[in-house]
Amino acid sequence: MADHGLRERKKQATRQLISNVATGLFAERGFEEVTVAEIAEAAGVSKMTVFNYFPRKEDLFLDRHADRLRELTEVVRDRPAGTSAVTALRRHQHELLASGHPLSGAIAGGPGFWWVLTSSPALTARWYEQEREIADAFTEVLTAETGDAFRSRMVAGLLTTAITTVFAHAMGRIVAGDDADVVRREQAAVVDQAFDLVERGVGDFPAERRPG
């Protein structure tokens, strides 16, 4: 078990190293101008090793998606009985903001991230694809709970839109030059406004799980 834990830590360290090196190169030169071979050389690993950790070049930059997808899915799937998906995700967004998590969008390093993302058609396409993956995951969880695939798809889309719009609002303000601390303080009201709008439309769907 100790050896397994050590191997996993080494793998995580290698993955983080590759991602950090790639992000630095992308920020310096732009996503399209950097090759995977250059990233591998700078990180001191083989090109094959890079692809073992990141099957797609875009995921070297958008490297938080797998963890984000898993966490968001767990927030909805494992929420307390009687708690709606809207309430659970609203709480989660407030927790991200309070902890200064990069996925809150209210962080000082936002402009560099946003420049790399929006200057690359490939990254932008992958960003929207990741949004669809989040919506698909929500749909799967809600459909399993309710048996109502149509409503689940509609609600999943609204929840995903709330999450991504909240993030983009904070990031957009910081990119425009607003002070990150001010944005962070004011972002809590933005989170509530977004989820209030969703809640008015979907109510407490679904608050209770179907037995199964």
PDB file of C-alpha atoms in Angstrom:
ATOM      1  CA  MET A   1       0.000   0.000   0.000  1.00  0.00           C
ATOM      2  CA  ALA A   2       2.845   2.369   0.808  1.00  0.00           C
ATOM      3  CA  ASP A   3       4.463   1.687  -2.569  1.00  0.00           C
ATOM      4  CA  HIS A   4       1.146   2.270  -4.323  1.00  0.00           C
ATOM      5  CA  GLY A   5       0.679   5.573  -2.518  1.00  0.00           C
ATOM      6  CA  LEU A   6       4.201   6.673  -3.440  1.00  0.00           C
ATOM      7  CA  ARG A   7       3.613   5.784  -7.091  1.00  0.00           C
ATOM      8  CA  GLU A   8       0.389   7.770  -7.142  1.00  0.00           C
ATOM      9  CA  ARG A   9       2.085  10.808  -5.607  1.00  0.00           C
ATOM     10  CA  LYS A  10       4.874  10.591  -8.179  1.00  0.00           C
ATOM     11  CA  LYS A  11       2.324  10.355 -10.987  1.00  0.00           C
ATOM     12  CA  GLN A  12       0.428  13.362  -9.668  1.00  0.00           C
ATOM     13  CA  ALA A  13       3.671  15.326  -9.328  1.00  0.00           C
ATOM     14  CA  THR A  14       4.654  14.487 -12.905  1.00  0.00           C
ATOM     15  CA  ARG A  15       1.225  15.437 -14.190  1.00  0.00           C
ATOM     16  CA  GLN A  16       1.344  18.756 -12.359  1.00  0.00           C
ATOM     17  CA  LEU A  17       4.864  19.461 -13.602  1.00  0.00           C
ATOM     18  CA  ILE A  18       3.859  18.876 -17.215  1.00  0.00           C
ATOM     19  CA  SER A  19       0.758  21.054 -16.828  1.00  0.00           C
ATOM     20  CA  ASN A  20       2.710  23.855 -15.155  1.00  0.00           C
ATOM     21  CA  VAL A  21       5.386  23.837 -17.844  1.00  0.00           C
ATOM     22  CA  ALA A  22       2.776  23.807 -20.604  1.00  0.00           C
ATOM     23  CA  THR A  23       0.776  26.629 -19.026  1.00  0.00           C
ATOM     24  CA  GLY A  24       3.903  28.766 -18.710  1.00  0.00           C
ATOM     25  CA  LEU A  25       4.790  28.242 -22.363  1.00  0.00           C
ATOM     26  CA  PHE A  26       1.220  28.927 -23.492  1.00  0.00           C
ATOM     27  CA  ALA A  27       1.098  32.145 -21.461  1.00  0.00           C
ATOM     28  CA  GLU A  28       4.390  33.274 -22.964  1.00  0.00           C
ATOM     29  CA  ARG A  29       3.787  32.430 -26.619  1.00  0.00           C
ATOM     30  CA  GLY A  30       0.138  31.428 -27.096  1.00  0.00           C
ATOM     31  CA  PHE A  31      -1.447  27.999 -27.278  1.00  0.00           C
ATOM     32  CA  GLU A  32      -1.147  27.497 -31.025  1.00  0.00           C
ATOM     33  CA  GLU A  33       2.550  28.431 -31.093  1.00  0.00           C
ATOM     34  CA  VAL A  34       3.709  25.743 -28.654  1.00  0.00           C
ATOM     35  CA  THR A  35       4.117  22.092 -29.672  1.00  0.00           C
ATOM     36  CA  VAL A  36       3.723  19.055 -27.466  1.00  0.00           C
ATOM     37  CA  ALA A  37       7.318  18.124 -28.280  1.00  0.00           C
ATOM     38  CA  GLU A  38       8.509  21.470 -26.876  1.00  0.00           C
ATOM     39  CA  ILE A  39       6.484  20.926 -23.729  1.00  0.00           C
ATOM     40  CA  ALA A  40       7.932  17.455 -23.274  1.00  0.00           C
ATOM     41  CA  GLU A  41      11.482  18.717 -23.697  1.00  0.00           C
ATOM     42  CA  ALA A  42      10.968  21.588 -21.251  1.00  0.00           C
ATOM     43  CA  ALA A  43       9.421  19.233 -18.688  1.00  0.00           C
ATOM     44  CA  GLY A  44      12.170  16.648 -19.100  1.00  0.00           C
ATOM     45  CA  VAL A  45       9.827  13.853 -20.184  1.00  0.00           C
ATOM     46  CA  SER A  46       9.035  12.079 -23.441  1.00  0.00           C
ATOM     47  CA  LYS A  47       6.286  13.156 -25.802  1.00  0.00           C
ATOM     48  CA  MET A  48       4.575   9.815 -25.125  1.00  0.00           C
ATOM     49  CA  THR A  49       4.591  10.574 -21.398  1.00  0.00           C
ATOM     50  CA  VAL A  50       2.811  13.867 -22.046  1.00  0.00           C
ATOM     51  CA  PHE A  51       0.092  12.074 -24.011  1.00  0.00           C
ATOM     52  CA  ASN A  52      -0.203   9.383 -21.327  1.00  0.00           C
ATOM     53  CA  TYR A  53      -1.259  12.091 -18.883  1.00  0.00           C
ATOM     54  CA  PHE A  54      -3.023  14.412 -21.335  1.00  0.00           C
ATOM     55  CA  PRO A  55      -4.513  12.668 -24.391  1.00  0.00           C
ATOM     56  CA  ARG A  56      -5.423  16.039 -25.894  1.00  0.00           C
ATOM     57  CA  LYS A  57      -3.183  19.071 -26.123  1.00  0.00           C
ATOM     58  CA  GLU A  58      -6.075  21.303 -24.990  1.00  0.00           C
ATOM     59  CA  ASP A  59      -6.262  19.435 -21.693  1.00  0.00           C
ATOM     60  CA  LEU A  60      -2.724  20.492 -20.845  1.00  0.00           C
ATOM     61  CA  PHE A  61      -4.136  23.974 -20.321  1.00  0.00           C
ATOM     62  CA  LEU A  62      -7.690  23.131 -19.228  1.00  0.00           C
ATOM     63  CA  ASP A  63      -6.272  20.581 -16.827  1.00  0.00           C
ATOM     64  CA  ARG A  64      -8.763  21.049 -13.997  1.00  0.00           C
ATOM     65  CA  HIS A  65     -11.729  19.756 -15.957  1.00  0.00           C
ATOM     66  CA  ALA A  66     -11.634  16.113 -14.856  1.00  0.00           C
ATOM     67  CA  ASP A  67     -11.522  17.105 -11.184  1.00  0.00           C
ATOM     68  CA  ARG A  68     -14.142  19.800 -11.727  1.00  0.00           C
ATOM     69  CA  LEU A  69     -16.486  17.396 -13.517  1.00  0.00           C
ATOM     70  CA  ARG A  70     -16.138  14.771 -10.818  1.00  0.00           C
ATOM     71  CA  GLU A  71     -16.660  17.309  -8.032  1.00  0.00           C
ATOM     72  CA  LEU A  72     -19.723  18.926  -9.609  1.00  0.00           C
ATOM     73  CA  THR A  73     -21.249  15.530 -10.276  1.00  0.00           C
ATOM     74  CA  GLU A  74     -20.704  14.535  -6.646  1.00  0.00           C
ATOM     75  CA  VAL A  75     -22.258  17.789  -5.425  1.00  0.00           C
ATOM     76  CA  VAL A  76     -25.494  16.940  -7.230  1.00  0.00           C
ATOM     77  CA  ARG A  77     -25.451  13.169  -6.728  1.00  0.00           C
ATOM     78  CA  ASP A  78     -24.438  13.151  -3.055  1.00  0.00           C
ATOM     79  CA  ARG A  79     -26.420  16.158  -1.807  1.00  0.00           C
ATOM     80  CA  PRO A  80     -28.428  15.669   1.416  1.00  0.00           C
ATOM     81  CA  ALA A  81     -31.938  14.280   1.144  1.00  0.00           C
ATOM     82  CA  GLY A  82     -34.490  17.019   0.616  1.00  0.00           C
ATOM     83  CA  THR A  83     -31.920  19.407  -0.878  1.00  0.00           C
ATOM     84  CA  SER A  84     -32.473  20.531  -4.450  1.00  0.00           C
ATOM     85  CA  ALA A  85     -29.734  20.455  -7.054  1.00  0.00           C
ATOM     86  CA  VAL A  86     -29.974  24.254  -7.267  1.00  0.00           C
ATOM     87  CA  THR A  87     -29.375  24.655  -3.544  1.00  0.00           C
ATOM     88  CA  ALA A  88     -26.459  22.204  -3.536  1.00  0.00           C
ATOM     89  CA  LEU A  89     -24.704  23.882  -6.458  1.00  0.00           C
ATOM     90  CA  ARG A  90     -25.347  27.369  -5.093  1.00  0.00           C
ATOM     91  CA  ARG A  91     -23.644  26.329  -1.849  1.00  0.00           C
ATOM     92  CA  HIS A  92     -20.739  24.824  -3.774  1.00  0.00           C
ATOM     93  CA  GLN A  93     -20.190  28.035  -5.748  1.00  0.00           C
ATOM     94  CA  HIS A  94     -20.080  30.034  -2.515  1.00  0.00           C
ATOM     95  CA  GLU A  95     -17.518  27.587  -1.113  1.00  0.00           C
ATOM     96  CA  LEU A  96     -15.295  27.999  -4.191  1.00  0.00           C
ATOM     97  CA  LEU A  97     -15.493  31.764  -3.818  1.00  0.00           C
ATOM     98  CA  ALA A  98     -14.786  31.752  -0.083  1.00  0.00           C
ATOM     99  CA  SER A  99     -11.731  29.526  -0.536  1.00  0.00           C
ATOM    100  CA  GLY A 100     -10.275  31.607  -3.379  1.00  0.00           C
ATOM    101  CA  HIS A 101     -10.454  28.659  -5.742  1.00  0.00           C
ATOM    102  CA  PRO A 102      -9.422  29.415  -9.352  1.00  0.00           C
ATOM    103  CA  LEU A 103     -12.731  27.998 -10.604  1.00  0.00           C
ATOM    104  CA  SER A 104     -14.567  30.790  -8.800  1.00  0.00           C
ATOM    105  CA  GLY A 105     -13.227  33.092 -11.517  1.00  0.00           C
ATOM    106  CA  ALA A 106     -12.471  35.781  -8.939  1.00  0.00           C
ATOM    107  CA  ILE A 107      -8.686  35.439  -8.954  1.00  0.00           C
ATOM    108  CA  ALA A 108      -5.907  37.885  -9.751  1.00  0.00           C
ATOM    109  CA  GLY A 109      -4.311  35.626 -12.370  1.00  0.00           C
ATOM    110  CA  GLY A 110      -7.402  35.627 -14.543  1.00  0.00           C
ATOM    111  CA  PRO A 111      -6.278  37.877 -17.417  1.00  0.00           C
ATOM    112  CA  GLY A 112      -3.399  35.610 -18.431  1.00  0.00           C
ATOM    113  CA  PHE A 113      -5.645  32.542 -18.407  1.00  0.00           C
ATOM    114  CA  TRP A 114      -8.376  34.320 -20.342  1.00  0.00           C
ATOM    115  CA  TRP A 115      -5.954  35.601 -22.975  1.00  0.00           C
ATOM    116  CA  VAL A 116      -4.598  32.129 -23.702  1.00  0.00           C
ATOM    117  CA  LEU A 117      -8.112  30.647 -23.786  1.00  0.00           C
ATOM    118  CA  THR A 118      -9.813  33.212 -25.983  1.00  0.00           C
ATOM    119  CA  SER A 119      -6.912  33.598 -28.413  1.00  0.00           C
ATOM    120  CA  SER A 120      -7.100  29.926 -29.372  1.00  0.00           C
ATOM    121  CA  PRO A 121     -10.045  28.520 -31.394  1.00  0.00           C
ATOM    122  CA  ALA A 122      -9.053  25.007 -30.339  1.00  0.00           C
ATOM    123  CA  LEU A 123      -9.074  25.886 -26.639  1.00  0.00           C
ATOM    124  CA  THR A 124     -12.333  27.803 -26.925  1.00  0.00           C
ATOM    125  CA  ALA A 125     -13.971  24.819 -28.636  1.00  0.00           C
ATOM    126  CA  ARG A 126     -12.690  22.496 -25.918  1.00  0.00           C
ATOM    127  CA  TRP A 127     -13.970  24.893 -23.238  1.00  0.00           C
ATOM    128  CA  TYR A 128     -17.505  24.678 -24.674  1.00  0.00           C
ATOM    129  CA  GLU A 129     -17.163  20.935 -25.051  1.00  0.00           C
ATOM    130  CA  GLN A 130     -16.325  20.691 -21.358  1.00  0.00           C
ATOM    131  CA  GLU A 131     -19.466  22.683 -20.545  1.00  0.00           C
ATOM    132  CA  ARG A 132     -21.508  20.124 -22.485  1.00  0.00           C
ATOM    133  CA  GLU A 133     -19.820  17.323 -20.547  1.00  0.00           C
ATOM    134  CA  ILE A 134     -20.898  18.969 -17.288  1.00  0.00           C
ATOM    135  CA  ALA A 135     -24.477  19.294 -18.547  1.00  0.00           C
ATOM    136  CA  ASP A 136     -24.439  15.648 -19.668  1.00  0.00           C
ATOM    137  CA  ALA A 137     -23.214  14.532 -16.238  1.00  0.00           C
ATOM    138  CA  PHE A 138     -25.955  16.512 -14.480  1.00  0.00           C
ATOM    139  CA  THR A 139     -28.534  15.080 -16.870  1.00  0.00           C
ATOM    140  CA  GLU A 140     -27.437  11.544 -16.130  1.00  0.00           C
ATOM    141  CA  VAL A 141     -27.654  12.041 -12.367  1.00  0.00           C
ATOM    142  CA  LEU A 142     -31.023  13.806 -12.443  1.00  0.00           C
ATOM    143  CA  THR A 143     -32.550  11.326 -14.880  1.00  0.00           C
ATOM    144  CA  ALA A 144     -31.461   8.434 -12.677  1.00  0.00           C
ATOM    145  CA  GLU A 145     -33.150  10.133  -9.729  1.00  0.00           C
ATOM    146  CA  THR A 146     -36.398  11.189 -11.392  1.00  0.00           C
ATOM    147  CA  GLY A 147     -36.905   9.064 -14.488  1.00  0.00           C
ATOM    148  CA  ASP A 148     -37.739  12.303 -16.320  1.00  0.00           C
ATOM    149  CA  ALA A 149     -35.120  12.657 -19.047  1.00  0.00           C
ATOM    150  CA  PHE A 150     -36.617  15.757 -20.664  1.00  0.00           C
ATOM    151  CA  ARG A 151     -36.897  17.865 -17.521  1.00  0.00           C
ATOM    152  CA  SER A 152     -33.541  16.594 -16.326  1.00  0.00           C
ATOM    153  CA  ARG A 153     -31.881  17.761 -19.554  1.00  0.00           C
ATOM    154  CA  MET A 154     -33.531  21.187 -19.294  1.00  0.00           C
ATOM    155  CA  VAL A 155     -32.570  21.662 -15.646  1.00  0.00           C
ATOM    156  CA  ALA A 156     -29.032  20.393 -16.257  1.00  0.00           C
ATOM    157  CA  GLY A 157     -28.589  22.981 -18.992  1.00  0.00           C
ATOM    158  CA  LEU A 158     -29.779  25.802 -16.743  1.00  0.00           C
ATOM    159  CA  LEU A 159     -27.522  24.708 -13.890  1.00  0.00           C
ATOM    160  CA  THR A 160     -24.512  24.506 -16.193  1.00  0.00           C
ATOM    161  CA  THR A 161     -25.280  27.929 -17.633  1.00  0.00           C
ATOM    162  CA  ALA A 162     -25.454  29.416 -14.131  1.00  0.00           C
ATOM    163  CA  ILE A 163     -22.065  27.959 -13.187  1.00  0.00           C
ATOM    164  CA  THR A 164     -20.302  29.032 -16.370  1.00  0.00           C
ATOM    165  CA  THR A 165     -21.891  32.494 -16.429  1.00  0.00           C
ATOM    166  CA  VAL A 166     -20.902  33.187 -12.821  1.00  0.00           C
ATOM    167  CA  PHE A 167     -17.316  32.219 -13.642  1.00  0.00           C
ATOM    168  CA  ALA A 168     -17.222  34.292 -16.833  1.00  0.00           C
ATOM    169  CA  HIS A 169     -18.705  37.337 -15.068  1.00  0.00           C
ATOM    170  CA  ALA A 170     -15.960  37.395 -12.437  1.00  0.00           C
ATOM    171  CA  MET A 171     -13.233  36.680 -14.960  1.00  0.00           C
ATOM    172  CA  GLY A 172     -14.536  39.345 -17.308  1.00  0.00           C
ATOM    173  CA  ARG A 173     -14.476  42.011 -14.607  1.00  0.00           C
ATOM    174  CA  ILE A 174     -10.905  41.223 -13.638  1.00  0.00           C
ATOM    175  CA  VAL A 175      -9.775  41.152 -17.269  1.00  0.00           C
ATOM    176  CA  ALA A 176     -11.422  44.577 -17.678  1.00  0.00           C
ATOM    177  CA  GLY A 177      -9.234  45.910 -14.861  1.00  0.00           C
ATOM    178  CA  ASP A 178     -11.415  45.655 -11.754  1.00  0.00           C
ATOM    179  CA  ASP A 179      -9.562  44.897  -8.540  1.00  0.00           C
ATOM    180  CA  ALA A 180      -9.669  41.160  -7.771  1.00  0.00           C
ATOM    181  CA  ASP A 181     -10.458  41.711  -4.088  1.00  0.00           C
ATOM    182  CA  VAL A 182     -13.420  43.919  -4.984  1.00  0.00           C
ATOM    183  CA  VAL A 183     -14.672  41.382  -7.497  1.00  0.00           C
ATOM    184  CA  ARG A 184     -14.356  38.606  -4.926  1.00  0.00           C
ATOM    185  CA  ARG A 185     -16.367  40.546  -2.346  1.00  0.00           C
ATOM    186  CA  GLU A 186     -19.119  41.392  -4.800  1.00  0.00           C
ATOM    187  CA  GLN A 187     -19.221  37.992  -6.459  1.00  0.00           C
ATOM    188  CA  ALA A 188     -21.280  36.380  -3.688  1.00  0.00           C
ATOM    189  CA  ALA A 189     -24.255  38.502  -4.740  1.00  0.00           C
ATOM    190  CA  VAL A 190     -23.700  37.453  -8.355  1.00  0.00           C
ATOM    191  CA  VAL A 191     -23.793  33.780  -7.360  1.00  0.00           C
ATOM    192  CA  ASP A 192     -27.078  34.309  -5.551  1.00  0.00           C
ATOM    193  CA  GLN A 193     -28.577  36.282  -8.410  1.00  0.00           C
ATOM    194  CA  ALA A 194     -27.713  33.548 -10.901  1.00  0.00           C
ATOM    195  CA  PHE A 195     -29.112  30.732  -8.798  1.00  0.00           C
ATOM    196  CA  ASP A 196     -32.172  32.752  -7.788  1.00  0.00           C
ATOM    197  CA  LEU A 197     -33.030  33.015 -11.483  1.00  0.00           C
ATOM    198  CA  VAL A 198     -32.595  29.287 -11.981  1.00  0.00           C
ATOM    199  CA  GLU A 199     -34.556  28.480  -8.838  1.00  0.00           C
ATOM    200  CA  ARG A 200     -37.512  30.546  -9.985  1.00  0.00           C
ATOM    201  CA  GLY A 201     -37.646  28.467 -13.129  1.00  0.00           C
ATOM    202  CA  VAL A 202     -37.070  24.950 -11.790  1.00  0.00           C
ATOM    203  CA  GLY A 203     -38.193  25.185  -8.182  1.00  0.00           C
ATOM    204  CA  ASP A 204     -36.831  22.381  -6.040  1.00  0.00           C
ATOM    205  CA  PHE A 205     -36.463  19.879  -8.881  1.00  0.00           C
ATOM    206  CA  PRO A 206     -35.422  17.350  -7.844  1.00  0.00           C
ATOM    207  CA  ALA A 207     -35.368  17.535  -4.064  1.00  0.00           C
ATOM    208  CA  GLU A 208     -36.001  13.891  -3.391  1.00  0.00           C
ATOM    209  CA  ARG A 209     -34.273  10.859  -4.894  1.00  0.00           C
ATOM    210  CA  ARG A 210     -36.182   7.916  -6.285  1.00  0.00           C
ATOM    211  CA  PRO A 211     -35.417   4.732  -4.374  1.00  0.00           C
ATOM    212  CA  GLY A 212     -33.177   2.420  -6.298  1.00  0.00           C
TER     213      GLY A 212
END
